[in-house]
Amino acid sequence: FTTSPNADPSTCQIPFLIPPAFQRSCAPFLSPTVDLESTPQDASNISSALIRSLPTLWSHEPYCVHSPSARTTFCVYTRTPFASGRGLSIICSREALSQVTSASAFRNPEPWTVARPAAAGKYTATPIPNKGLGNVATAAISQYEELHAETPLLLVQDTAMQHVEWDVLFGMLRVAVERLPDKSRRRFMELHGQFGGDPLYDRINTNAFNGKVGSGSESWWTVMPESSRFNHDCRPNAVYHFDPQGLTQHIHTVRPIAPGEEITVSYLIPTLTHAERHQKLKAEWGFQCDCAACNAAPWAVELSDARLSLISKLEGHLDDILSRNDASTASAELLVSLYESERLDGAMADAYVFVALEWAYVANAEKARQWADKAMAAIGALRGPWNEWYQSMAKLLVEPEGSPAWDYFARKKA
Ligand SMILES: C[S@@+](CC[C@H](N)C(=O)[O-])C[C@H]1O[C@@H](n2cnc3c(N)ncnc32)[C@H](O)[C@@H]1O
């Protein structure tokens, strides 16, 4: 047996010369529906077809392909017991794998077993005209309630998506999906595909979210089939964030929702103009936006675009601690009212932070606390309580005088 210097420590190293038939008898991971023979198998582009007689971390032998253009080897890793048996398949380079395996949910899964939120029973997947399935509220849901928490079935490193040749990538996706537990594989296959072409890639392209994993700063494609049932609205009533340590997607409401209302999230950043939203949804998501903001009358679209432009300008001023331009408590509160008029409830977190900071700069503890409290609720839903601004706002709430923002300009002059 030879061991390559950059070997994955979770595999026992046996060179690729071991015939595939023997590999299957050693680790019978493939159902007859996966035809690995159609995936390039020659020794030149498979750097390691390795056998592990006693699986450790991985439930199947990692399936690895060398990418000359990325100058690295990408593998499919699957752990079927992950998240109480939901399973997880990962496609990434060996170097990037530690981003996933260092995440708390992977190192110590017990505390991370995700509980089903109480509000999960207050909506149901329903056919929506021209949108396929969507989630519709069956009961009243309050602002900032958690609707949903879900671990991914599939994580794909963006670099792998960019560099692995299409045919090889499609083969790796087949291995990744085929190795998932039955129920999870069925859930994956029930996903909507918008674009056609390779059926697995299409499902991923239509449904994956972008996220960071563990302590890494790289981009990953994360596939969570139930989270994917939420349709897009430019002025949504729910937001999502991915916890990189808990490897869990959380979805919260951002305003009260009435029974019968569709629950939506935004697939875009909030401050795009009407034309930019249309263009991006068509180009990147393959559908014509028909939400209320997209279908508004021309005068309403013009007004909305003007508000969005003022929002960007004000945020630029408030963010500039040196020149201060139009920054003040009044302009920060104007920013909040512009967000409210736009119904951008999901994006209020930044506006609340600006107001809380402006009141702290002028040493008004009561106001700073009041806005820090609102900011925490909004950030908790939009970015999660580990977000650095959540922590700053918590400090401002508990002890405004101890915050670095407290009486900032007077202290600077002194
Ligand atoms: C992530 S999926 C959402 C769930 C999907 N409706 C289903 O049936 O599984 C994204 C796809 O849903 C549809 N969709 C989502 N939001 C939409 C909207 N506002 N208008 C039209 N179609 C939408 C598009 O087909 C899009 O490609």
Tab-separated table of C-alpha atoms and ligand atoms in Angstrom:
chain	number	residue	atom	x	y	z
A	1	PHE	CA	0.000	0.000	0.000
A	2	THR	CA	1.215	3.492	-0.727
A	3	THR	CA	0.150	6.551	1.178
A	4	SER	CA	0.202	9.877	-0.576
A	5	PRO	CA	1.637	12.778	1.468
A	6	ASN	CA	-1.575	14.820	1.393
A	7	ALA	CA	-3.800	11.867	2.194
A	8	ASP	CA	-7.110	12.322	3.909
A	9	PRO	CA	-6.549	10.884	7.408
A	10	SER	CA	-10.081	9.544	7.549
A	11	THR	CA	-9.373	7.078	4.762
A	12	CYS	CA	-7.188	4.011	4.730
A	13	GLN	CA	-4.999	4.343	1.696
A	14	ILE	CA	-5.160	1.705	-1.007
A	15	PRO	CA	-4.150	2.758	-4.501
A	16	PHE	CA	-6.695	3.198	-7.279
A	17	LEU	CA	-5.542	-0.013	-8.901
A	18	ILE	CA	-8.017	-1.879	-6.694
A	19	PRO	CA	-10.823	-2.760	-9.118
A	20	PRO	CA	-14.169	-1.013	-8.587
A	21	ALA	CA	-15.946	-4.359	-8.110
A	22	PHE	CA	-13.814	-5.050	-5.063
A	23	GLN	CA	-14.468	-1.544	-3.753
A	24	ARG	CA	-18.188	-2.172	-3.868
A	25	SER	CA	-17.905	-5.439	-2.014
A	26	CYS	CA	-15.844	-3.626	0.603
A	27	ALA	CA	-18.159	-0.652	0.913
A	28	PRO	CA	-21.472	-1.384	-0.780
A	29	PHE	CA	-22.509	2.217	-1.147
A	30	LEU	CA	-24.142	2.278	-4.535
A	31	SER	CA	-27.636	1.264	-5.429
A	32	PRO	CA	-28.036	-0.122	-8.962
A	33	THR	CA	-29.425	3.218	-10.154
A	34	VAL	CA	-26.036	4.900	-9.953
A	35	ASP	CA	-23.923	4.081	-12.929
A	36	LEU	CA	-20.402	4.918	-11.906
A	37	GLU	CA	-19.147	3.407	-15.152
A	38	SER	CA	-20.420	6.499	-16.962
A	39	THR	CA	-18.259	8.685	-14.714
A	40	PRO	CA	-14.692	8.976	-15.979
A	41	GLN	CA	-12.827	6.268	-14.142
A	42	ASP	CA	-9.398	6.266	-15.676
A	43	ALA	CA	-6.474	6.541	-13.357
A	44	SER	CA	-5.375	9.906	-14.771
A	45	ASN	CA	-8.228	11.888	-13.289
A	46	ILE	CA	-9.037	9.891	-10.210
A	47	SER	CA	-6.316	10.544	-7.726
A	48	SER	CA	-7.581	8.143	-5.132
A	49	ALA	CA	-10.192	5.447	-5.312
A	50	LEU	CA	-9.557	4.303	-1.830
A	51	ILE	CA	-10.896	1.536	0.327
A	52	ARG	CA	-11.498	1.891	4.020
A	53	SER	CA	-12.268	-1.467	5.577
A	54	LEU	CA	-13.601	0.095	8.766
A	55	PRO	CA	-15.369	3.391	8.075
A	56	THR	CA	-14.556	6.070	10.618
A	57	LEU	CA	-16.068	9.472	10.039
A	58	TRP	CA	-17.470	8.642	6.614
A	59	SER	CA	-20.162	6.078	5.933
A	60	HIS	CA	-18.809	5.390	2.436
A	61	GLU	CA	-15.450	5.463	0.834
A	62	PRO	CA	-14.734	9.077	-0.233
A	63	TYR	CA	-14.942	9.288	-4.010
A	64	CYS	CA	-12.212	11.591	-5.289
A	65	VAL	CA	-11.410	13.272	-8.584
A	66	HIS	CA	-8.395	15.399	-9.383
A	67	SER	CA	-9.037	18.773	-10.991
A	68	PRO	CA	-6.035	20.025	-12.980
A	69	SER	CA	-7.540	23.508	-13.299
A	70	ALA	CA	-8.022	23.894	-9.533
A	71	ARG	CA	-4.768	22.005	-8.890
A	72	THR	CA	-6.456	19.999	-6.163
A	73	THR	CA	-8.504	16.880	-5.557
A	74	PHE	CA	-12.215	17.101	-4.862
A	75	CYS	CA	-14.025	14.283	-3.065
A	76	VAL	CA	-17.544	13.234	-2.131
A	77	TYR	CA	-17.785	12.561	1.612
A	78	THR	CA	-20.984	11.199	3.154
A	79	ARG	CA	-21.946	10.781	6.767
A	80	THR	CA	-25.348	9.079	7.010
A	81	PRO	CA	-25.837	9.355	10.818
A	82	PHE	CA	-25.450	13.142	10.668
A	83	ALA	CA	-28.349	15.097	12.274
A	84	SER	CA	-30.105	12.078	13.757
A	85	GLY	CA	-29.923	10.111	10.516
A	86	ARG	CA	-30.853	12.831	8.000
A	87	GLY	CA	-27.378	12.401	6.573
A	88	LEU	CA	-25.030	14.829	4.865
A	89	SER	CA	-23.006	14.596	1.660
A	90	ILE	CA	-20.148	17.023	1.099
A	91	ILE	CA	-18.295	17.774	-2.129
A	92	CYS	CA	-15.088	19.687	-1.532
A	93	SER	CA	-11.321	19.627	-1.719
A	94	ARG	CA	-9.453	17.777	0.987
A	95	GLU	CA	-8.084	21.102	2.211
A	96	ALA	CA	-11.584	22.584	2.585
A	97	LEU	CA	-13.044	19.550	4.345
A	98	SER	CA	-11.800	20.751	7.724
A	99	GLN	CA	-14.168	23.749	7.418
A	100	VAL	CA	-17.057	21.302	7.756
A	101	THR	CA	-15.496	18.858	10.181
A	102	SER	CA	-14.384	21.688	12.492
A	103	ALA	CA	-17.974	22.965	12.801
A	104	SER	CA	-19.435	22.345	16.256
A	105	ALA	CA	-22.328	20.355	14.786
A	106	PHE	CA	-19.852	17.902	13.338
A	107	ARG	CA	-17.450	17.656	16.246
A	108	ASN	CA	-20.101	17.304	18.921
A	109	PRO	CA	-23.488	16.686	17.307
A	110	GLU	CA	-25.526	16.134	20.473
A	111	PRO	CA	-26.218	19.754	21.482
A	112	TRP	CA	-26.876	20.632	17.854
A	113	THR	CA	-29.659	18.189	17.200
A	114	VAL	CA	-32.072	20.738	15.866
A	115	ALA	CA	-35.464	20.981	17.553
A	116	ARG	CA	-38.505	21.576	15.367
A	117	PRO	CA	-39.684	25.132	16.185
A	118	ALA	CA	-43.216	25.518	17.566
A	119	ALA	CA	-44.278	27.642	14.583
A	120	ALA	CA	-43.329	24.821	12.202
A	121	GLY	CA	-46.876	23.472	12.574
A	122	LYS	CA	-48.433	26.810	11.605
A	123	TYR	CA	-47.915	26.600	7.838
A	124	THR	CA	-48.147	24.042	5.105
A	125	ALA	CA	-46.758	23.528	1.579
A	126	THR	CA	-49.501	24.419	-0.921
A	127	PRO	CA	-49.618	24.911	-4.715
A	128	ILE	CA	-49.421	28.642	-5.558
A	129	PRO	CA	-50.503	29.873	-9.012
A	130	ASN	CA	-47.470	30.289	-11.326
A	131	LYS	CA	-44.977	29.533	-8.550
A	132	GLY	CA	-45.175	25.779	-7.989
A	133	LEU	CA	-45.373	24.922	-4.292
A	134	GLY	CA	-45.076	27.539	-1.559
A	135	ASN	CA	-45.639	27.721	2.201
A	136	VAL	CA	-48.937	29.203	3.391
A	137	ALA	CA	-49.753	30.103	7.021
A	138	THR	CA	-52.531	28.017	8.585
A	139	ALA	CA	-52.537	30.018	11.859
A	140	ALA	CA	-51.528	33.485	13.025
A	141	ILE	CA	-47.737	33.760	13.473
A	142	SER	CA	-46.051	36.539	15.468
A	143	GLN	CA	-43.155	38.752	14.435
A	144	TYR	CA	-39.703	37.141	14.870
A	145	GLU	CA	-41.091	33.643	15.533
A	146	GLU	CA	-38.821	30.843	14.355
A	147	LEU	CA	-40.581	28.932	11.579
A	148	HIS	CA	-38.038	26.407	10.540
A	149	ALA	CA	-34.615	24.902	11.332
A	150	GLU	CA	-32.922	22.438	8.992
A	151	THR	CA	-29.514	20.911	8.396
A	152	PRO	CA	-28.305	20.579	4.788
A	153	LEU	CA	-28.399	17.291	2.918
A	154	LEU	CA	-25.704	18.500	0.576
A	155	LEU	CA	-22.796	20.952	0.894
A	156	VAL	CA	-20.783	21.767	-2.220
A	157	GLN	CA	-17.720	23.984	-2.067
A	158	ASP	CA	-18.152	26.774	-4.611
A	159	THR	CA	-14.620	26.166	-5.916
A	160	ALA	CA	-15.659	22.609	-6.822
A	161	MET	CA	-18.695	23.941	-8.722
A	162	GLN	CA	-16.409	26.356	-10.578
A	163	HIS	CA	-13.554	23.983	-11.448
A	164	VAL	CA	-14.753	20.402	-11.813
A	165	GLU	CA	-15.597	19.568	-15.442
A	166	TRP	CA	-19.378	19.276	-15.953
A	167	ASP	CA	-19.516	15.532	-16.679
A	168	VAL	CA	-17.337	14.728	-13.707
A	169	LEU	CA	-19.262	17.110	-11.449
A	170	PHE	CA	-22.580	15.514	-12.458
A	171	GLY	CA	-21.103	12.091	-11.609
A	172	MET	CA	-19.976	13.339	-8.208
A	173	LEU	CA	-23.438	14.789	-7.545
A	174	ARG	CA	-24.973	11.404	-8.351
A	175	VAL	CA	-22.677	9.675	-5.875
A	176	ALA	CA	-23.394	12.362	-3.236
A	177	VAL	CA	-27.182	12.086	-3.565
A	178	GLU	CA	-27.250	8.313	-3.978
A	179	ARG	CA	-25.331	7.843	-0.736
A	180	LEU	CA	-27.850	9.807	1.350
A	181	PRO	CA	-30.320	7.852	3.512
A	182	ASP	CA	-33.457	6.842	1.539
A	183	LYS	CA	-35.804	9.428	3.026
A	184	SER	CA	-33.344	12.266	2.488
A	185	ARG	CA	-32.612	11.141	-1.074
A	186	ARG	CA	-36.359	11.152	-1.783
A	187	ARG	CA	-36.669	14.657	-0.315
A	188	PHE	CA	-33.837	15.814	-2.528
A	189	MET	CA	-35.434	14.302	-5.623
A	190	GLU	CA	-38.755	16.024	-4.830
A	191	LEU	CA	-37.086	19.422	-5.225
A	192	HIS	CA	-38.203	21.634	-8.087
A	193	GLY	CA	-35.854	22.001	-11.073
A	194	GLN	CA	-36.270	25.253	-13.016
A	195	PHE	CA	-33.682	25.111	-15.764
A	196	GLY	CA	-33.587	21.572	-17.191
A	197	GLY	CA	-30.346	19.761	-18.071
A	198	ASP	CA	-28.699	17.445	-15.561
A	199	PRO	CA	-31.502	16.664	-13.080
A	200	LEU	CA	-29.360	16.836	-9.951
A	201	TYR	CA	-27.459	19.953	-10.944
A	202	ASP	CA	-30.778	21.563	-11.931
A	203	ARG	CA	-32.251	20.887	-8.498
A	204	ILE	CA	-29.176	22.327	-6.811
A	205	ASN	CA	-29.074	25.356	-9.089
A	206	THR	CA	-32.755	26.072	-8.405
A	207	ASN	CA	-32.695	25.525	-4.659
A	208	ALA	CA	-29.233	25.950	-3.112
A	209	PHE	CA	-28.511	28.773	-0.719
A	210	ASN	CA	-25.099	30.342	-0.429
A	211	GLY	CA	-23.411	30.005	2.964
A	212	LYS	CA	-20.221	29.952	4.991
A	213	VAL	CA	-19.309	26.794	6.872
A	214	GLY	CA	-17.441	26.369	10.188
A	215	SER	CA	-14.878	29.101	10.659
A	216	GLY	CA	-14.041	29.266	6.939
A	217	SER	CA	-14.658	32.322	4.777
A	218	GLU	CA	-15.264	30.375	1.545
A	219	SER	CA	-18.603	30.128	-0.210
A	220	TRP	CA	-20.564	26.866	-0.156
A	221	TRP	CA	-23.748	25.770	-1.908
A	222	THR	CA	-26.066	24.437	0.797
A	223	VAL	CA	-29.148	22.366	-0.056
A	224	MET	CA	-31.980	22.211	2.496
A	225	PRO	CA	-35.081	20.835	0.765
A	226	GLU	CA	-37.704	22.152	3.162
A	227	SER	CA	-36.176	25.628	3.423
A	228	SER	CA	-36.300	25.703	-0.372
A	229	ARG	CA	-40.096	25.615	-0.458
A	230	PHE	CA	-40.297	29.281	0.491
A	231	ASN	CA	-40.959	31.350	-2.627
A	232	HIS	CA	-39.449	34.749	-3.350
A	233	ASP	CA	-41.024	38.118	-2.631
A	234	CYS	CA	-39.168	41.445	-2.939
A	235	ARG	CA	-40.857	42.537	0.317
A	236	PRO	CA	-40.882	39.206	2.203
A	237	ASN	CA	-42.397	38.432	5.594
A	238	ALA	CA	-39.621	36.006	6.621
A	239	VAL	CA	-35.806	35.872	6.574
A	240	TYR	CA	-33.254	33.065	6.780
A	241	HIS	CA	-29.709	32.660	8.002
A	242	PHE	CA	-27.312	29.747	8.078
A	243	ASP	CA	-25.506	28.974	11.336
A	244	PRO	CA	-21.982	28.001	10.190
A	245	GLN	CA	-21.170	26.175	13.444
A	246	GLY	CA	-24.536	24.475	13.951
A	247	LEU	CA	-24.723	23.749	10.178
A	248	THR	CA	-28.380	24.727	10.402
A	249	GLN	CA	-30.592	27.040	8.380
A	250	HIS	CA	-32.999	29.069	10.549
A	251	ILE	CA	-36.051	30.852	9.150
A	252	HIS	CA	-37.914	33.525	11.167
A	253	THR	CA	-40.869	35.788	10.448
A	254	VAL	CA	-40.170	39.521	10.355
A	255	ARG	CA	-43.738	40.741	10.734
A	256	PRO	CA	-46.952	39.189	12.026
A	257	ILE	CA	-48.458	36.790	9.471
A	258	ALA	CA	-52.183	36.076	9.118
A	259	PRO	CA	-53.672	32.648	8.310
A	260	GLY	CA	-53.890	32.177	4.524
A	261	GLU	CA	-50.916	34.473	3.817
A	262	GLU	CA	-48.032	33.010	1.828
A	263	ILE	CA	-44.741	32.986	3.748
A	264	THR	CA	-41.930	34.289	1.579
A	265	VAL	CA	-38.233	35.138	1.735
A	266	SER	CA	-36.145	37.291	-0.603
A	267	TYR	CA	-33.694	35.637	-2.989
A	268	LEU	CA	-31.991	39.025	-3.507
A	269	ILE	CA	-30.265	41.739	-1.484
A	270	PRO	CA	-32.984	44.126	-0.311
A	271	THR	CA	-32.006	47.468	-1.851
A	272	LEU	CA	-31.993	46.589	-5.572
A	273	THR	CA	-34.147	48.774	-7.807
A	274	HIS	CA	-37.219	47.453	-9.617
A	275	ALA	CA	-35.291	46.949	-12.893
A	276	GLU	CA	-32.339	45.270	-11.149
A	277	ARG	CA	-34.655	42.841	-9.337
A	278	HIS	CA	-36.416	41.843	-12.551
A	279	GLN	CA	-33.154	41.352	-14.387
A	280	LYS	CA	-31.508	39.289	-11.617
A	281	LEU	CA	-34.505	37.026	-10.968
A	282	LYS	CA	-34.799	36.259	-14.664
A	283	ALA	CA	-31.073	35.770	-15.253
A	284	GLU	CA	-30.112	33.929	-12.069
A	285	TRP	CA	-33.352	32.237	-10.996
A	286	GLY	CA	-35.059	31.803	-14.351
A	287	PHE	CA	-38.455	33.266	-13.442
A	288	GLN	CA	-40.396	36.442	-14.086
A	289	CYS	CA	-40.953	38.266	-10.793
A	290	ASP	CA	-44.643	38.861	-10.142
A	291	CYS	CA	-44.602	39.933	-6.497
A	292	ALA	CA	-46.640	43.002	-5.447
A	293	ALA	CA	-43.554	45.291	-5.506
A	294	CYS	CA	-42.641	44.079	-9.005
A	295	ASN	CA	-46.206	44.482	-10.297
A	296	ALA	CA	-46.778	47.926	-8.771
A	297	ALA	CA	-48.023	50.871	-10.866
A	298	PRO	CA	-45.276	52.930	-12.601
A	299	TRP	CA	-45.640	55.864	-10.177
A	300	ALA	CA	-45.277	53.477	-7.188
A	301	VAL	CA	-42.189	51.869	-8.758
A	302	GLU	CA	-40.638	55.320	-9.290
A	303	LEU	CA	-41.362	56.307	-5.689
A	304	SER	CA	-39.970	53.027	-4.384
A	305	ASP	CA	-36.759	53.395	-6.449
A	306	ALA	CA	-36.336	56.970	-5.151
A	307	ARG	CA	-36.685	55.717	-1.568
A	308	LEU	CA	-34.121	52.965	-2.196
A	309	SER	CA	-31.681	55.521	-3.565
A	310	LEU	CA	-32.180	57.730	-0.469
A	311	ILE	CA	-31.701	54.656	1.760
A	312	SER	CA	-28.309	53.934	0.133
A	313	LYS	CA	-27.237	57.587	0.456
A	314	LEU	CA	-28.252	57.839	4.119
A	315	GLU	CA	-26.549	54.551	4.965
A	316	GLY	CA	-23.347	55.839	3.342
A	317	HIS	CA	-23.467	58.965	5.534
A	318	LEU	CA	-24.329	57.090	8.739
A	319	ASP	CA	-21.575	54.591	8.099
A	320	ASP	CA	-18.964	57.324	7.725
A	321	ILE	CA	-17.836	58.036	11.267
A	322	LEU	CA	-15.235	60.609	10.131
A	323	SER	CA	-16.977	63.078	7.835
A	324	ARG	CA	-20.462	62.675	9.356
A	325	ASN	CA	-22.157	64.522	6.428
A	326	ASP	CA	-25.896	64.210	7.137
A	327	ALA	CA	-25.479	61.674	9.917
A	328	SER	CA	-27.535	62.369	13.038
A	329	THR	CA	-30.182	60.736	15.205
A	330	ALA	CA	-32.809	62.385	12.946
A	331	SER	CA	-31.334	60.994	9.711
A	332	ALA	CA	-30.993	57.523	11.288
A	333	GLU	CA	-34.659	57.604	12.343
A	334	LEU	CA	-35.554	58.791	8.830
A	335	LEU	CA	-33.732	55.694	7.526
A	336	VAL	CA	-35.972	53.477	9.690
A	337	SER	CA	-39.116	55.166	8.399
A	338	LEU	CA	-37.924	54.728	4.786
A	339	TYR	CA	-37.397	51.008	5.394
A	340	GLU	CA	-40.872	50.817	6.957
A	341	SER	CA	-42.482	52.627	3.998
A	342	GLU	CA	-40.734	50.175	1.678
A	343	ARG	CA	-41.972	47.239	3.788
A	344	LEU	CA	-38.379	46.022	4.026
A	345	ASP	CA	-39.054	44.489	7.451
A	346	GLY	CA	-36.449	41.809	6.867
A	347	ALA	CA	-33.700	44.367	6.398
A	348	MET	CA	-34.482	46.614	9.401
A	349	ALA	CA	-31.561	45.273	11.450
A	350	ASP	CA	-28.979	47.671	9.964
A	351	ALA	CA	-31.291	50.678	10.274
A	352	TYR	CA	-31.948	49.908	13.956
A	353	VAL	CA	-28.207	49.555	14.593
A	354	PHE	CA	-27.572	52.975	13.007
A	355	VAL	CA	-30.203	54.632	15.250
A	356	ALA	CA	-28.952	52.906	18.419
A	357	LEU	CA	-25.376	54.023	17.637
A	358	GLU	CA	-26.398	57.620	16.877
A	359	TRP	CA	-28.153	57.858	20.264
A	360	ALA	CA	-25.122	56.339	21.957
A	361	TYR	CA	-22.831	58.888	20.212
A	362	VAL	CA	-24.841	61.704	21.852
A	363	ALA	CA	-24.927	59.882	25.234
A	364	ASN	CA	-28.680	59.233	25.454
A	365	ALA	CA	-28.861	55.931	27.345
A	366	GLU	CA	-32.624	55.505	27.247
A	367	LYS	CA	-32.897	55.923	23.467
A	368	ALA	CA	-29.755	53.881	22.799
A	369	ARG	CA	-31.191	51.015	24.849
A	370	GLN	CA	-34.605	51.220	23.201
A	371	TRP	CA	-33.117	50.905	19.689
A	372	ALA	CA	-30.488	48.338	20.681
A	373	ASP	CA	-33.337	46.124	21.886
A	374	LYS	CA	-35.116	46.371	18.517
A	375	ALA	CA	-31.807	45.809	16.703
A	376	MET	CA	-31.131	42.600	18.634
A	377	ALA	CA	-34.509	41.103	17.717
A	378	ALA	CA	-34.013	41.983	14.040
A	379	ILE	CA	-30.382	40.803	13.883
A	380	GLY	CA	-31.241	37.566	15.704
A	381	ALA	CA	-33.686	36.714	12.899
A	382	LEU	CA	-31.600	38.001	9.984
A	383	ARG	CA	-28.081	36.960	10.965
A	384	GLY	CA	-28.271	34.938	14.185
A	385	PRO	CA	-27.214	35.716	17.747
A	386	TRP	CA	-23.540	34.965	17.065
A	387	ASN	CA	-23.361	37.970	14.745
A	388	GLU	CA	-20.912	40.591	16.017
A	389	TRP	CA	-23.549	43.355	15.842
A	390	TYR	CA	-25.893	41.280	17.985
A	391	GLN	CA	-23.150	41.152	20.607
A	392	SER	CA	-22.461	44.923	20.328
A	393	MET	CA	-26.141	45.737	20.681
A	394	ALA	CA	-26.391	43.415	23.702
A	395	LYS	CA	-23.559	45.384	25.346
A	396	LEU	CA	-25.252	48.669	24.489
A	397	LEU	CA	-28.501	47.422	26.008
A	398	VAL	CA	-26.938	46.228	29.247
A	399	GLU	CA	-24.427	49.012	29.834
A	400	PRO	CA	-24.636	51.870	27.313
A	401	GLU	CA	-21.941	53.902	29.114
A	402	GLY	CA	-19.458	51.029	28.596
A	403	SER	CA	-20.019	50.851	24.831
A	404	PRO	CA	-17.206	52.123	22.542
A	405	ALA	CA	-19.908	54.290	20.873
A	406	TRP	CA	-20.849	56.046	24.120
A	407	ASP	CA	-20.442	59.845	23.935
A	408	TYR	CA	-18.031	59.169	21.061
A	409	PHE	CA	-17.533	62.710	19.715
A	410	ALA	CA	-17.226	64.434	23.103
A	411	ARG	CA	-14.661	61.831	24.197
A	412	LYS	CA	-12.741	62.283	20.962
A	413	LYS	CA	-12.495	66.052	21.455
A	414	ALA	CA	-11.404	65.713	25.086
B	1	LIG	C1	-36.384	27.612	-4.258
B	1	LIG	S1	-37.719	27.177	-5.312
B	1	LIG	C2	-39.128	27.642	-4.376
B	1	LIG	C3	-40.123	26.503	-4.230
B	1	LIG	C4	-40.797	26.091	-5.505
B	1	LIG	N1	-41.935	26.942	-5.805
B	1	LIG	C5	-41.249	24.619	-5.440
B	1	LIG	O1	-42.310	24.302	-5.957
B	1	LIG	O2	-40.519	23.819	-4.901
B	1	LIG	C6	-37.506	28.437	-6.508
B	1	LIG	C7	-38.452	28.301	-7.661
B	1	LIG	O3	-39.789	28.634	-7.257
B	1	LIG	C8	-40.432	29.461	-8.229
B	1	LIG	N2	-40.654	30.793	-7.631
B	1	LIG	C9	-40.231	31.210	-6.434
B	1	LIG	N3	-40.640	32.451	-6.177
B	1	LIG	C10	-41.345	32.851	-7.251
B	1	LIG	C11	-42.022	34.057	-7.599
B	1	LIG	N4	-42.063	35.118	-6.789
B	1	LIG	N5	-42.642	34.122	-8.795
B	1	LIG	C12	-42.627	33.057	-9.646
B	1	LIG	N6	-41.994	31.883	-9.373
B	1	LIG	C13	-41.359	31.777	-8.191
B	1	LIG	C14	-39.488	29.518	-9.421
B	1	LIG	O4	-39.828	28.444	-10.270
B	1	LIG	C15	-38.138	29.276	-8.777
B	1	LIG	O5	-37.214	28.727	-9.684
